[in-house]
Coordinates of C-alpha atoms and ligand atoms in Angstrom, one line a residue:
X1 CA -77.1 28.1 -35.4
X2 CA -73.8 27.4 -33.0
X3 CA -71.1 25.1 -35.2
X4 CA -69.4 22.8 -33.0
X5 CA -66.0 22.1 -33.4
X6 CA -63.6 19.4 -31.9
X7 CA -59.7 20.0 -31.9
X8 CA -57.4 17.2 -31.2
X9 CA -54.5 18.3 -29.3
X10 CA -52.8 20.4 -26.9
X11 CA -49.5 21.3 -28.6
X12 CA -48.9 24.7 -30.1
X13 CA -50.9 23.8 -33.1
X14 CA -54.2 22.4 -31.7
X15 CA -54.2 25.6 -29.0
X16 CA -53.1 28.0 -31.4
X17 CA -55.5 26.4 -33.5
X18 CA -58.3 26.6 -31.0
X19 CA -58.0 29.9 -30.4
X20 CA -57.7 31.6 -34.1
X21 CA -61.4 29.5 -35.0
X22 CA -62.7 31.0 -31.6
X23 CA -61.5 34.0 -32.3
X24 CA -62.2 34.5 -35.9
X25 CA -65.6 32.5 -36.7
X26 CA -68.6 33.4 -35.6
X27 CA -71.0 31.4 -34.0
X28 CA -68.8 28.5 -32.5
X29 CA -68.2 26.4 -29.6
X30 CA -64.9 25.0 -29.7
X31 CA -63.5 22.0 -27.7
X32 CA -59.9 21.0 -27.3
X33 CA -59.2 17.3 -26.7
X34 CA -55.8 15.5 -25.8
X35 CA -54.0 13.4 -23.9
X36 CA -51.6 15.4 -22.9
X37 CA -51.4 18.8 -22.2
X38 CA -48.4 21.7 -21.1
X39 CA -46.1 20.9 -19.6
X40 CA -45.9 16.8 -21.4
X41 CA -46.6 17.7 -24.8
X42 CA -43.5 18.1 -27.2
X43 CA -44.2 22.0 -27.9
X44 CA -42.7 22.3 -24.4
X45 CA -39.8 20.5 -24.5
X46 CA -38.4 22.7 -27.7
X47 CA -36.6 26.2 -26.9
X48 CA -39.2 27.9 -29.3
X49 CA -36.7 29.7 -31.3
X50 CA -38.2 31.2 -34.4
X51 CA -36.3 29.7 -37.4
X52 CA -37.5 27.3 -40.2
X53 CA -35.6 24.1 -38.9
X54 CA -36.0 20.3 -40.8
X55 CA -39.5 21.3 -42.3
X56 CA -38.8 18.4 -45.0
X57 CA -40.1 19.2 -48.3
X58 CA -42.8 21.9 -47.3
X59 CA -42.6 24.4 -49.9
X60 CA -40.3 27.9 -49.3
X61 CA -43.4 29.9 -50.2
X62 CA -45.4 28.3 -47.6
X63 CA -42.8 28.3 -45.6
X64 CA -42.2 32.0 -45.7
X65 CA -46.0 32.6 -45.5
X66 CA -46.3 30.4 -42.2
X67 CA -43.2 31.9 -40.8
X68 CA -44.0 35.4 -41.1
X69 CA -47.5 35.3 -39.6
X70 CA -45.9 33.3 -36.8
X71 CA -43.5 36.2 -36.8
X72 CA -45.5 39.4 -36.7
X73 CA -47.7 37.6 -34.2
X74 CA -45.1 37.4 -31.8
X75 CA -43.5 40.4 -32.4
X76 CA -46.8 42.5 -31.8
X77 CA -46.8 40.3 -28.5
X78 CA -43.1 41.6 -27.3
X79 CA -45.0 45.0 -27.7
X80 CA -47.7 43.9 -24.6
X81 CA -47.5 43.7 -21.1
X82 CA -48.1 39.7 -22.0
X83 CA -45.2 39.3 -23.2
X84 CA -43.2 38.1 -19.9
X85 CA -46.5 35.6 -19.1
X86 CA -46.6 34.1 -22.7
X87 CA -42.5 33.7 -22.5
X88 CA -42.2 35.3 -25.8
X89 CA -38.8 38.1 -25.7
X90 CA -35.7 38.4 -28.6
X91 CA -32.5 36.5 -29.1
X92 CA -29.6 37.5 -30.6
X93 CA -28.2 34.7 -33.0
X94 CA -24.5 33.8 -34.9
X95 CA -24.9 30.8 -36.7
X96 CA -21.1 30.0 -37.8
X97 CA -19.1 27.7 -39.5
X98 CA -16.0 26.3 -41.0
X99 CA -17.4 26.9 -44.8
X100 CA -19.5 30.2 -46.2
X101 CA -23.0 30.6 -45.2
X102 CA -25.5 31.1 -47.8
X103 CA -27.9 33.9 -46.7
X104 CA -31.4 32.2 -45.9
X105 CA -34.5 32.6 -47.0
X106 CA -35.5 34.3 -44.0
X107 CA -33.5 37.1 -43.8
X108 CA -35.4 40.0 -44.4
X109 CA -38.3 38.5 -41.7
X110 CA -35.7 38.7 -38.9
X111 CA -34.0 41.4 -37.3
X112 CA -30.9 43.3 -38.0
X113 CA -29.6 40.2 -40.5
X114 CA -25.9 40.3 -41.4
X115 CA -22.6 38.3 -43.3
X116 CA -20.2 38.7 -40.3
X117 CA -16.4 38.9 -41.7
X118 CA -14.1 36.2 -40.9
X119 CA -11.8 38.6 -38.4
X120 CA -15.3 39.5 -36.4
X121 CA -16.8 35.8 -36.2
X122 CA -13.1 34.3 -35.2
X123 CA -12.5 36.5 -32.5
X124 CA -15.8 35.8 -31.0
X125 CA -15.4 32.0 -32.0
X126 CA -12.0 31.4 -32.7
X127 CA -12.9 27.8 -34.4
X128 CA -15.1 29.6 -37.3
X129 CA -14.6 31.4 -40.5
X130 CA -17.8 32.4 -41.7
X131 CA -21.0 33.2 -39.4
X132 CA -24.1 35.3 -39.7
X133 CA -26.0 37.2 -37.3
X134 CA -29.1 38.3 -36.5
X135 CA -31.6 38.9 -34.1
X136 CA -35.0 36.3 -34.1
X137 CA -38.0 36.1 -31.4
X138 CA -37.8 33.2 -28.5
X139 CA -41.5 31.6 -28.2
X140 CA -41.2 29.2 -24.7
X141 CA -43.8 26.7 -24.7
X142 CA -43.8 26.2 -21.4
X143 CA -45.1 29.7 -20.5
X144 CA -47.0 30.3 -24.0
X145 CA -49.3 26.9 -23.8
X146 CA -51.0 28.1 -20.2
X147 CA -50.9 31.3 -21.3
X148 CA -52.6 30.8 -24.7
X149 CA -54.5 27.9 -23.1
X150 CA -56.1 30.8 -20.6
X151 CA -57.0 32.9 -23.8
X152 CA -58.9 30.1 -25.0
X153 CA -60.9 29.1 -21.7
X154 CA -61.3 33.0 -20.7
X155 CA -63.7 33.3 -24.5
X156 CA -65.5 30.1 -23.3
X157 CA -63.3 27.6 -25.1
X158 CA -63.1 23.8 -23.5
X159 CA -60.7 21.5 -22.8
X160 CA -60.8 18.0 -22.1
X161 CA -58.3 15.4 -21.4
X162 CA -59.0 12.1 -23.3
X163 CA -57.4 10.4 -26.1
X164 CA -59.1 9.3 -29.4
X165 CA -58.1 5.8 -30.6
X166 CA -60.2 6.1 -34.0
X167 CA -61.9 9.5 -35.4
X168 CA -65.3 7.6 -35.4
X169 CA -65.6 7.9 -31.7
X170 CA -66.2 11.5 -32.7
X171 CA -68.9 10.6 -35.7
X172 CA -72.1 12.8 -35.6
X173 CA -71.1 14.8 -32.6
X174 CA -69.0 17.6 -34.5
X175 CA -69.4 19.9 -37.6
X176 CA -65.6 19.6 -38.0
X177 CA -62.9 18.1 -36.5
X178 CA -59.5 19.5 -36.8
X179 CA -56.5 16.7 -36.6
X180 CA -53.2 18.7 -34.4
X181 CA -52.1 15.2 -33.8
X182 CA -48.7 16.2 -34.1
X183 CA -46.7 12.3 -34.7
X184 CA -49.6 10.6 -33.3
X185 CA -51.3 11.4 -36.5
X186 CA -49.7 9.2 -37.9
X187 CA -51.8 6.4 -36.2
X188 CA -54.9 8.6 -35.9
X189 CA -55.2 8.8 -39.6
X190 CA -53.0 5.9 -40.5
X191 CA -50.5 8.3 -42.3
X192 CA -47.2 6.6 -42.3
X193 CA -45.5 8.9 -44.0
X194 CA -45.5 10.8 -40.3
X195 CA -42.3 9.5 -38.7
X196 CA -40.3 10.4 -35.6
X197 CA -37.0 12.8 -35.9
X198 CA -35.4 12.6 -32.3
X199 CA -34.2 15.2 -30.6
X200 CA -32.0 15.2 -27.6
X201 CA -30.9 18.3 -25.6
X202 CA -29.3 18.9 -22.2
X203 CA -30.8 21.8 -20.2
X204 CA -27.8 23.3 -18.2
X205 CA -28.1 26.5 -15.8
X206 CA -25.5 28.8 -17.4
X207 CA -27.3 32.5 -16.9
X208 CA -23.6 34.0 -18.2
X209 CA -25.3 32.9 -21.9
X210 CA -27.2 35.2 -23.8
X211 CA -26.7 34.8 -27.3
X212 CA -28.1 31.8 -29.5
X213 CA -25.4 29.8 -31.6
X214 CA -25.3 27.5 -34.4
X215 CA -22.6 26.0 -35.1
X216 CA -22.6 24.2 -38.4
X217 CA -19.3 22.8 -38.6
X218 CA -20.6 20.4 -35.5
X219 CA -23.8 20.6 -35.6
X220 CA -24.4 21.5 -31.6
X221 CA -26.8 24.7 -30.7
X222 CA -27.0 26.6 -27.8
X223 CA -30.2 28.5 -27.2
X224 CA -30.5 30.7 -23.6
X225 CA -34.1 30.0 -22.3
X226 CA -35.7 32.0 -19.5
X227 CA -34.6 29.3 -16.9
X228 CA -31.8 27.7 -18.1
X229 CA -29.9 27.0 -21.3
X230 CA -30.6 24.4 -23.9
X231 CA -27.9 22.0 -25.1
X232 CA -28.3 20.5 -28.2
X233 CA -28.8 18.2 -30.3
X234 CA -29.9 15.5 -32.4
X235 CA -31.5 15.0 -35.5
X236 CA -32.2 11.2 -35.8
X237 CA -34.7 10.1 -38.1
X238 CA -37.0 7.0 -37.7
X239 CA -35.8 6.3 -34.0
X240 CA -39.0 6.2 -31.1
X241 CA -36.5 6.1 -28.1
X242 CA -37.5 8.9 -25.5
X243 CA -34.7 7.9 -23.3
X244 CA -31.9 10.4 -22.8
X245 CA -28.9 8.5 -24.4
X246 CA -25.5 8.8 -22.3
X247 CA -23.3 8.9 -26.0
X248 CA -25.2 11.5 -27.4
X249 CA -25.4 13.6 -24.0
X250 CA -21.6 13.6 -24.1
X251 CA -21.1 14.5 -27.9
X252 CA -23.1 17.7 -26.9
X253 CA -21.9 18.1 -24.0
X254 CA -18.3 18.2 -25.4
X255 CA -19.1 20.6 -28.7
X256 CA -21.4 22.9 -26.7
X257 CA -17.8 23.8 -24.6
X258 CA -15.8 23.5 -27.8
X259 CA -17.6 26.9 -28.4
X260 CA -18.4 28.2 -24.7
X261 CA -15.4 26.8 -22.9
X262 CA -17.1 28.3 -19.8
X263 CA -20.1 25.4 -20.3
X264 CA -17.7 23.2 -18.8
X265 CA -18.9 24.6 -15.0
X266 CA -22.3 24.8 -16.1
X267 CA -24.5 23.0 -13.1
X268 CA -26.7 20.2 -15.5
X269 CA -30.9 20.9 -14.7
X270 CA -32.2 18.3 -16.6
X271 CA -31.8 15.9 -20.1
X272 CA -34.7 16.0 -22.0
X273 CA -35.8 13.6 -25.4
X274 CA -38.6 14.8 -27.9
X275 CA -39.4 13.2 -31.4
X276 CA -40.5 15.7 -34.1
X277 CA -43.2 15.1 -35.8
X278 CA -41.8 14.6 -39.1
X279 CA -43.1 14.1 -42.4
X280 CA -42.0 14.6 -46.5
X281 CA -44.2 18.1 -46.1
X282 CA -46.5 20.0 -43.5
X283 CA -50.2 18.5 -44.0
X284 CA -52.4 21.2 -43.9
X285 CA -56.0 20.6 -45.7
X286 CA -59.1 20.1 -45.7
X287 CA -60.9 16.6 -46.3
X288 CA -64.6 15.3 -46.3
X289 CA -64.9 11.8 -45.5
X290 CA -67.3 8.5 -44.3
X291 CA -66.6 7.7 -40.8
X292 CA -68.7 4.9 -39.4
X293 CA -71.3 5.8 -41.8
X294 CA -71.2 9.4 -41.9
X295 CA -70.0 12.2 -43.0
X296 CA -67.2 13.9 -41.2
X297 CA -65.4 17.1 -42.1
X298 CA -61.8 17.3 -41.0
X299 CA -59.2 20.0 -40.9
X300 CA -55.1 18.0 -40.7
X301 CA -53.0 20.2 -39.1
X302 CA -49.8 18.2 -38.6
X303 CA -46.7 17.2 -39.7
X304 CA -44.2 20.4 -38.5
X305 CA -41.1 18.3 -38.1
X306 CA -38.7 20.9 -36.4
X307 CA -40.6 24.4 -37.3
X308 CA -43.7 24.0 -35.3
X309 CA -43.5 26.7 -33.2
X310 CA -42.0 28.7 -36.2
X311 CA -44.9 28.2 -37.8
X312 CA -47.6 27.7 -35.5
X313 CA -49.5 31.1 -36.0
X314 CA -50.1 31.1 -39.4
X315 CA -51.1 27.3 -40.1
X316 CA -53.6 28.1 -37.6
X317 CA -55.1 30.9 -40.1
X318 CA -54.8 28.1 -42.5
X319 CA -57.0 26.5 -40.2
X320 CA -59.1 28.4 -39.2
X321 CA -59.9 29.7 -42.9
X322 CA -60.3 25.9 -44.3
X323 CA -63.3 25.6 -41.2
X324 CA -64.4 28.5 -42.2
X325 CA -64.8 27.5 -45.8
X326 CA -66.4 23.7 -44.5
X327 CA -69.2 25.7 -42.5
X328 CA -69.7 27.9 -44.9
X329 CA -69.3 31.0 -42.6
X330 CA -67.4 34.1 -43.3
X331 CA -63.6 34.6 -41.5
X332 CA -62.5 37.5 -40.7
X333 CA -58.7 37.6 -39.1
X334 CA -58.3 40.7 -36.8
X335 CA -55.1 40.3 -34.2
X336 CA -57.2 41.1 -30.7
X337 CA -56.4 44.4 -29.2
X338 CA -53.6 43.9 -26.5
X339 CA -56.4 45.3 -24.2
X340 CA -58.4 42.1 -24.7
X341 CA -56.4 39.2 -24.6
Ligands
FAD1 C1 -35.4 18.9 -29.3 C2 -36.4 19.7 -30.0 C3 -36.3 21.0 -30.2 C4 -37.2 21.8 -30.9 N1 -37.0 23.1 -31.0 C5 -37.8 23.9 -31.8 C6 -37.6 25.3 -32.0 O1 -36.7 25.8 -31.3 N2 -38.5 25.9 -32.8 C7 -39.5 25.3 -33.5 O2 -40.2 26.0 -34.2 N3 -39.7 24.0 -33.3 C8 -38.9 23.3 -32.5 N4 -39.2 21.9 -32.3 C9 -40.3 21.3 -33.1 C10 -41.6 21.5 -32.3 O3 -41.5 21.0 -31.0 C11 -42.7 20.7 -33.0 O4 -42.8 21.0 -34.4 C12 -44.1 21.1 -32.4 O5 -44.0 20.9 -31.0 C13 -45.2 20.3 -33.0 O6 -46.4 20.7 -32.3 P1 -47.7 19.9 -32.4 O7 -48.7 20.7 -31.7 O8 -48.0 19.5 -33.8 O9 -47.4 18.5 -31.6 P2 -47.3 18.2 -30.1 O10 -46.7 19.3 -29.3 O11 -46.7 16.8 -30.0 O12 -48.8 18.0 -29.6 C14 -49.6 17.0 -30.1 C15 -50.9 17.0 -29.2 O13 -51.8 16.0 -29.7 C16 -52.2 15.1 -28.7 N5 -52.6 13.8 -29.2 C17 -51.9 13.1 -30.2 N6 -52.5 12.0 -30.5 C18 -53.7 12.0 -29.7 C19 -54.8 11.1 -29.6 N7 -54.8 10.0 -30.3 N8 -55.8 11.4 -28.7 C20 -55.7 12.6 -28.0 N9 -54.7 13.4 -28.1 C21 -53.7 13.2 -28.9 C22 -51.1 15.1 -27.7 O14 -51.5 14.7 -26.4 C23 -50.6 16.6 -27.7 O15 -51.5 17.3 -26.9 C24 -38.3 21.2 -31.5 C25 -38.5 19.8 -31.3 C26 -37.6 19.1 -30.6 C27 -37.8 17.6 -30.4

């Protein structure tokens, strides 16, 4: 008997999603379902740094359990020919700041972590006193969603483009439906705990940049991207506007050169807004419900705030593991062979 399965959205969740359940459980026919995919979702608007970033309350153990499968994933990637197609390569990272730097909770996941003294940091960034360094992976969306999109349709996975006011549209027709919403769950599912966390960035060409920095004292980042450079950013919760707004461009503008004065010439490619699908923690289980009458089996998957793509590979085991455990069928998580992707 075939299981069929229905997975709302195109982000980085519902396709990673999409294509750890086709993957890993046999006996399925999966169907993605959104209305929007790459390159309108939010997944590709972010740079894709790997780093744990505004993940509200989630728990550090899940966290770090998320991160590093997320991690190793995309590390054995760097290791295939893929790697150029799925825009997945390293980044070196300072974060710095005016005050000490604890030593996060990630630092034994990435690369080559390190305290950087105060005479290092300040010659590099003459504003700072304390920084860290380290090396972390760079997931683009924009190159990883068609190229993990193509995974999925090359295994017979489908894809459809059509938005789902209420889940009952989808009563009787699927063994489980998994919720990759991203904000929108929150009117999906009528969770209004989800709530928007907008983020503005300015996307400069400035190829002289190679490093990623976080500068804590101001809060702007600086992230080189494949194509361009990503100037950021903001970090306001509760506000829907997806208009790029001219204060904040120029507050990020102006603390991106107080730590690259050579920004200043950088030629501007485009402004881009994205909200964040925030929420007090990740929601990641498994519920049986009455839709309309009947039964329906649902996987959330949503809620990522600022870590989505940080996290992306390993809620999808989560996933894939709670359909698993809802068709009763046996999962079994093997990484495909570089050979077969
Ligand atoms: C400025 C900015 C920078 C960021 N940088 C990073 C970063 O460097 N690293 C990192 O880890 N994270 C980063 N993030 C966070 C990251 O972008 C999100 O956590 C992630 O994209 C969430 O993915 P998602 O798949 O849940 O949601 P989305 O990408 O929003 O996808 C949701 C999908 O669901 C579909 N959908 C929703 N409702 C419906 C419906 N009713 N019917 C049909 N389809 C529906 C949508 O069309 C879409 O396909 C950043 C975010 C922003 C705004």
């Amino acid at each position: 008997m075939t299981h069929n399965i229905a997975v709302i959205g195109a982000g980085v969740m519902g396709l990673a999603s999409a294509v750890r359940i086709l993957e890993n459980i046999p006996r399925v026919t999966v169907t993605v379902m959104a209305d929007k995919f790459s390159p309108n979702t939010t997944s590709d608007g972010a740079a894709g740094l790997w780093e744990p970033y505004a993940p509200g309350n989630t728990p550090e153990h899940l966290q770090q359990r998320w991160g590093d499968a997320t991690f190793h994933h995309l590390e054995a990637l760097l290791k295939t020919e893929e790697s150029s197609e799925a825009g997945v390569t390293t980044v070196p990272s300072f974060h710095i700041s005016n005050q000490p730097i604890q030593e996060p909770h990630y630092s034994k996941t990435v690369y080559n972590y390190r305290q950087v003294s105060t005479n290092e940091i300040s010659k590099i960034f003459p504003q700072a006193k304390h920084g860290i360094f380290f090396i972390t992976i760079l997931c683009e969306c924009r190159m990883y969603l068609p190229w993990l999109l193509k995974r999925f349709k090359k295994q017979g996975g489908r894809a459809i483009k059509r938005h789902i006011s209420d889940l009952g549209e989808l009563a009787g027709q699927y063994d489980v439906i998994v919720n990759c919403a991203g904000l929108h769950a929150r009117s999906l599912v009528n969770d209004e705990s989800v709530h928007p966390i907008r983020g503005q960035v300015i996307r400069v060409k400035a190829p002289w940049i190679r490093h990623f920095v976080d500068d804590y004292t101001s809060g702007c980042y600086i992230i080189p991207c494949a194509n361009n450079v990503v100037l950021g950013g903001t970090l306001q919760k509760g506000s829907w506007n997806t208009q790029p707004d001219a204060e904040d461009k120029k507050r990020i503008f102006e603390d991106c050169c107080s730590v690259y004065p050579s920004l200043k010439h950088a030629e501007v490619d485009y402004d881009w807004v994205g909200l964040r699908p925030g929420r007090s923690s990740v929601r990641l289980e498994k519920e049986i419900t009455q839709v309309s009458g009947r039964e329906m089996k649902i996987v959330h998957n949503y809620g990522h705030g600022g870590s989505g793509i940080t996290f992306h590979w390993g809620c999808a085991q989560d996933t894939t593991a709670f359909v698993a455990e809802l068709l009763g069928e046996e999962v079994n998580f093997q990484e495909q062979p570089a050979s077969k992707l």
